[in-house]
PDB file of C-alpha atoms in Angstrom:
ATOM      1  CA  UNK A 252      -1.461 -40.806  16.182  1.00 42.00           C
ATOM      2  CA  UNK A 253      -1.795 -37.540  17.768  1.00 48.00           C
ATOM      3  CA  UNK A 254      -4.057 -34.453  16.277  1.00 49.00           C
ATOM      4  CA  UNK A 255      -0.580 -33.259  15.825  1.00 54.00           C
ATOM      5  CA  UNK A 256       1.541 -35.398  13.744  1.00 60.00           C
ATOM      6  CA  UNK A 257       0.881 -32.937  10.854  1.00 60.00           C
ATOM      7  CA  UNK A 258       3.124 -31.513   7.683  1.00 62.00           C
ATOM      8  CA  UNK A 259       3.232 -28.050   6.794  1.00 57.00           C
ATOM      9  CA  UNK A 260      -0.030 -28.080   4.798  1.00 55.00           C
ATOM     10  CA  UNK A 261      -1.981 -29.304   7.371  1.00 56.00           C
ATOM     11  CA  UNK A 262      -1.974 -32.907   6.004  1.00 55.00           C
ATOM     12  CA  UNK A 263      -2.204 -35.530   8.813  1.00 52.00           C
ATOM     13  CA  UNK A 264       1.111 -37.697   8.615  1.00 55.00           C
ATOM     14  CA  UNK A 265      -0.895 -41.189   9.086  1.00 52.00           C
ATOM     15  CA  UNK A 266      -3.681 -41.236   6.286  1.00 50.00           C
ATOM     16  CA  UNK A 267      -4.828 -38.141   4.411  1.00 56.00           C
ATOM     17  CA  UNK A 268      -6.312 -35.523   5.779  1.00 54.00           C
ATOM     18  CA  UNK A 269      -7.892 -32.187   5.285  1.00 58.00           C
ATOM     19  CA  UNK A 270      -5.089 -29.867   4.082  1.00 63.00           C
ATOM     20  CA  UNK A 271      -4.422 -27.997   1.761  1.00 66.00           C
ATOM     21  CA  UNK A 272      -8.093 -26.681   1.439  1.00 68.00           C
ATOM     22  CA  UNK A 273      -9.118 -27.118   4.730  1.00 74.00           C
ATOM     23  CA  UNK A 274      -6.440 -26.631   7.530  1.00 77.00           C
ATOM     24  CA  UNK A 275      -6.069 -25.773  11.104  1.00 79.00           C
ATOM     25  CA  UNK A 276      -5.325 -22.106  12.214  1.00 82.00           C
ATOM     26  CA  UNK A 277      -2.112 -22.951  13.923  1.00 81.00           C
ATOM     27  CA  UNK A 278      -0.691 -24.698  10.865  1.00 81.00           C
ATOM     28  CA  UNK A 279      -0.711 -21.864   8.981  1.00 86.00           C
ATOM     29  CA  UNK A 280       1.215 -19.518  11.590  1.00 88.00           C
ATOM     30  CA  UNK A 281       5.042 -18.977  10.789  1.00 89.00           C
ATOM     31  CA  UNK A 282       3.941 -19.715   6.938  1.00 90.00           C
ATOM     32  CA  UNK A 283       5.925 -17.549   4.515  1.00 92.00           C
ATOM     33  CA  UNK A 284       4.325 -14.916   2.213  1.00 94.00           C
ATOM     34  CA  UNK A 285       5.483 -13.696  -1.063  1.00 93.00           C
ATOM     35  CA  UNK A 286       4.402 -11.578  -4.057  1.00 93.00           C
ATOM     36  CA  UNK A 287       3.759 -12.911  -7.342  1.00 92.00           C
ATOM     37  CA  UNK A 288       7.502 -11.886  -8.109  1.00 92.00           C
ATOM     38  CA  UNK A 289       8.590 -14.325  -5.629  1.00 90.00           C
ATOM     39  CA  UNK A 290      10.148 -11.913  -3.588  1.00 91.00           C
ATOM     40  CA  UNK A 291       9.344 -12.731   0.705  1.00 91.00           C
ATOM     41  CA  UNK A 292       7.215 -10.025   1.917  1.00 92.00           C
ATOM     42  CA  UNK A 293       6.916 -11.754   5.500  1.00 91.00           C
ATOM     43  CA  UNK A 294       5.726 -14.330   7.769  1.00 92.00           C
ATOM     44  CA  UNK A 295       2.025 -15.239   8.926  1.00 94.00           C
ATOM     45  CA  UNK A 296       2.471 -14.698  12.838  1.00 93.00           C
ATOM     46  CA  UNK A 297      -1.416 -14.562  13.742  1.00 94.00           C
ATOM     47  CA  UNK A 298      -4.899 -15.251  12.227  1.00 94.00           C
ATOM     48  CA  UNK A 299      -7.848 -13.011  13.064  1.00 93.00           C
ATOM     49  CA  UNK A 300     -11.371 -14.453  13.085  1.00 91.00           C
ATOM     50  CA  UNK A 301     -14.191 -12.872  13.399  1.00 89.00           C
ATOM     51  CA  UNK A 302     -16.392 -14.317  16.128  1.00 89.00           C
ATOM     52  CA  UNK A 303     -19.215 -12.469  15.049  1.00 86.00           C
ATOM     53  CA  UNK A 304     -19.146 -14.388  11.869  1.00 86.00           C
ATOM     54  CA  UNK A 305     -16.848 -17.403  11.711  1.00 87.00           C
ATOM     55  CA  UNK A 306     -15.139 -15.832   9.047  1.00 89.00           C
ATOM     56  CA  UNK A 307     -11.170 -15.219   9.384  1.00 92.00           C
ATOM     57  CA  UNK A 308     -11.147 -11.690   8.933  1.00 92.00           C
ATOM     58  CA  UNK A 309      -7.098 -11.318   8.738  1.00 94.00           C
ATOM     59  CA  UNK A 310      -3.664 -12.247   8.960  1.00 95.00           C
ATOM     60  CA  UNK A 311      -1.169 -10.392  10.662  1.00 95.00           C
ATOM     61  CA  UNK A 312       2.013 -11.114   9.239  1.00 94.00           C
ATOM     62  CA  UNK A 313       5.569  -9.521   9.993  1.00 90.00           C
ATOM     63  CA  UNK A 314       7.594  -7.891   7.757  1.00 80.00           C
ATOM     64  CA  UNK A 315      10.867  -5.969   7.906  1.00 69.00           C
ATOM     65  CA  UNK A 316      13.732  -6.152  10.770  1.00 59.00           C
ATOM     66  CA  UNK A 317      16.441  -9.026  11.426  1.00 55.00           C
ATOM     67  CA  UNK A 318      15.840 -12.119  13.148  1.00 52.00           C
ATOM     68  CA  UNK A 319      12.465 -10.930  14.367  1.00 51.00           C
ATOM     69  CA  UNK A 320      13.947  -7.581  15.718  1.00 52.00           C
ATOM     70  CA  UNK A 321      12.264  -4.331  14.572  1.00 58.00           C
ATOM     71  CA  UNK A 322       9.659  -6.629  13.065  1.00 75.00           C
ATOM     72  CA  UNK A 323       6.581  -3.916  11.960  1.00 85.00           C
ATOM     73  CA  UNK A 324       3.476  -6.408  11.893  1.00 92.00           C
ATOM     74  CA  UNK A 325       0.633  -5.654   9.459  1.00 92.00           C
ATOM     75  CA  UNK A 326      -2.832  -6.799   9.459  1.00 94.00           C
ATOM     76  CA  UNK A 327      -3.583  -8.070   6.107  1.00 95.00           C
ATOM     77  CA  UNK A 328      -7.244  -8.574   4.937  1.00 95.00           C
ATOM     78  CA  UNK A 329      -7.682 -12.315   4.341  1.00 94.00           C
ATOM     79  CA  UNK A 330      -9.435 -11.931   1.166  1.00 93.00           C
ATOM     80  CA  UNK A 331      -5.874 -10.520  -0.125  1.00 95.00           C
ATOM     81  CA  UNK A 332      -4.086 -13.441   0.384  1.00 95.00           C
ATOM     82  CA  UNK A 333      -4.173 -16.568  -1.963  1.00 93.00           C
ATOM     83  CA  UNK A 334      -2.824 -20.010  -0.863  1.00 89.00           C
ATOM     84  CA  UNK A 335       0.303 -21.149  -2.495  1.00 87.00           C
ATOM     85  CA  UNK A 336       0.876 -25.081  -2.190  1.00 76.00           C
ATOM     86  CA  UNK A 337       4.170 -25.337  -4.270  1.00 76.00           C
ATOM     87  CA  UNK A 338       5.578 -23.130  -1.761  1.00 72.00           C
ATOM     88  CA  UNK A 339       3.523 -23.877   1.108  1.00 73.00           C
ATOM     89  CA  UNK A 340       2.723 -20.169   1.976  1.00 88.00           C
ATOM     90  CA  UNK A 341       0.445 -17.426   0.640  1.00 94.00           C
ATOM     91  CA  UNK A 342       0.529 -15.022  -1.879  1.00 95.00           C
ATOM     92  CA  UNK A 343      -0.090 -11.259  -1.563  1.00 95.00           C
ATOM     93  CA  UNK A 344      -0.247  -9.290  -4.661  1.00 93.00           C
ATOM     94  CA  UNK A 345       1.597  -5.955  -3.596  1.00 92.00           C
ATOM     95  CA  UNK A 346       4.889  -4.920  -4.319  1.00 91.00           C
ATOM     96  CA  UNK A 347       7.500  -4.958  -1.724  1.00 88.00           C
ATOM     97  CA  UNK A 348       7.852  -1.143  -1.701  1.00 88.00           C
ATOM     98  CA  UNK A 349       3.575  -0.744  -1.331  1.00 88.00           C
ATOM     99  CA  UNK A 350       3.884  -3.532   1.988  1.00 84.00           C
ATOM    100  CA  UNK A 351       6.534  -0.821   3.386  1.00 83.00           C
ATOM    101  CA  UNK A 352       4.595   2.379   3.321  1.00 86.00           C
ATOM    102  CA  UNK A 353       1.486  -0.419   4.187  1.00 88.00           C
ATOM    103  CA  UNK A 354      -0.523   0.378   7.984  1.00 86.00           C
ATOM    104  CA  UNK A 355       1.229  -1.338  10.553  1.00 89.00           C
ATOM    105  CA  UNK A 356       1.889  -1.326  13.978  1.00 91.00           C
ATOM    106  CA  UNK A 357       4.341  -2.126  16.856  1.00 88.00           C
ATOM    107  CA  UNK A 358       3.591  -5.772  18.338  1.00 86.00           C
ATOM    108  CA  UNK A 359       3.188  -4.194  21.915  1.00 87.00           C
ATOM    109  CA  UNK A 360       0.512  -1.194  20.055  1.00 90.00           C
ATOM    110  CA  UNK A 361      -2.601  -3.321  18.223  1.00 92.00           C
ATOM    111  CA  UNK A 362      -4.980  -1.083  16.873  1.00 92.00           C
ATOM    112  CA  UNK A 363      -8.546  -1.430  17.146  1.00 92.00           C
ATOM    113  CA  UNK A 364      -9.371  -3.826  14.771  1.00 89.00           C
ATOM    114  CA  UNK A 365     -13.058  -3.038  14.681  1.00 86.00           C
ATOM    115  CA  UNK A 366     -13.026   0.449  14.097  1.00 89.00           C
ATOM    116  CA  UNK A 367     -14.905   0.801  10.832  1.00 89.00           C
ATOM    117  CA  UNK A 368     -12.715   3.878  10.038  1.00 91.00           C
ATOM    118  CA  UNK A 369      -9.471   1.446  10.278  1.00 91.00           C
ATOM    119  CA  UNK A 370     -11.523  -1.625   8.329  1.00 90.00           C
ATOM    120  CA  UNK A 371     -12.235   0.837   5.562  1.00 91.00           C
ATOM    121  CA  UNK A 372      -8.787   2.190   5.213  1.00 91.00           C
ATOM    122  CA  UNK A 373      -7.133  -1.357   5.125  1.00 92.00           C
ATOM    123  CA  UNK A 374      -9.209  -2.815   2.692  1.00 93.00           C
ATOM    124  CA  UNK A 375      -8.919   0.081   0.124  1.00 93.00           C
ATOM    125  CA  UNK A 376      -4.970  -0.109   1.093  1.00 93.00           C
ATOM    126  CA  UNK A 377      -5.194  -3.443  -0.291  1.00 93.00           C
ATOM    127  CA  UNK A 378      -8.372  -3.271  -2.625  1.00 91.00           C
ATOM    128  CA  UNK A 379     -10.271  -5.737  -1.020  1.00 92.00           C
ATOM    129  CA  UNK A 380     -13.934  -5.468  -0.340  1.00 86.00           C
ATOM    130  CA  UNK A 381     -14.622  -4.860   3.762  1.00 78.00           C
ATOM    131  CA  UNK A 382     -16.755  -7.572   5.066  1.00 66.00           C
ATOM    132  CA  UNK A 383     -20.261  -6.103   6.254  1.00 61.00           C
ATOM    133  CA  UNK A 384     -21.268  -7.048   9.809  1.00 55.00           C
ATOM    134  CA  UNK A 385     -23.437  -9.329  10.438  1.00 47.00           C
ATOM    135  CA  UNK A 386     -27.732  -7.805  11.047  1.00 42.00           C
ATOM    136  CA  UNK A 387     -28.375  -7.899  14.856  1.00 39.00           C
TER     137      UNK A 387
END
């Protein structure tokens, strides 16, 4: 058995393993997102950690466009998101309209995600309390 042969919750094939509450980064990249309406809001296409902390910090999922074309990616505090096992995805609470006006970016543009100013203004986008740094 490889470290591979894993479903879509993380869940090794062979015996049980440590999905859905515990799962590998890379198993949860390409995982849909929806609102609590159901409606697709986007795809999971990276997840952030913070290597200052060991926390993940956020997904950046993309939303918008056709067949990944014109795809505007958004950084998503991970707070925001709730895990959805029926569906095997997340759940963001926003409408689809508030992920549209929502600060994104171009895949080829990342912003600075450690720029307090830009922390700040995400998290009260998407009312979710901004980590504090760890003390030096």
């Amino acid at each position: 058995m490889s470290y591979l042969d894993r479903d879509t919750m993380g869940i090794y094939k062979a015996h049980k393993g440590p999905g859905p509450y515990l799962m590998g980064a890379n198993t949860l990249t390409g995982n849909n997102v929806i609102n609590k309406k159901e409606e697709a809001l986007g795809e999971i296409k990276e997840i952030m950690l913070d290597m200052r902390t060991g926390k993940v910090a956020y997904a950046v999922m993309s939303f918008g466009g056709f067949l990944g074309l014109g795809d505007k990616l958004f950084a998503v505090p991970w707070t925001a998101l709730t895990l959805d096992t029926g569906n095997h995805g997340f759940v963001l609470d926003v409408e689809k309209e508030h992920l549209a006006n929502a600060p994104g970016f171009d895949q080829d543009a990342w912003p600075d995600m450690t720029d307090a100013a830009w922390v700040n203004q995400l998290h009260a986008y998407y009312g979710t309390k901004a980590y504090q740094d760890p003390p030096i």
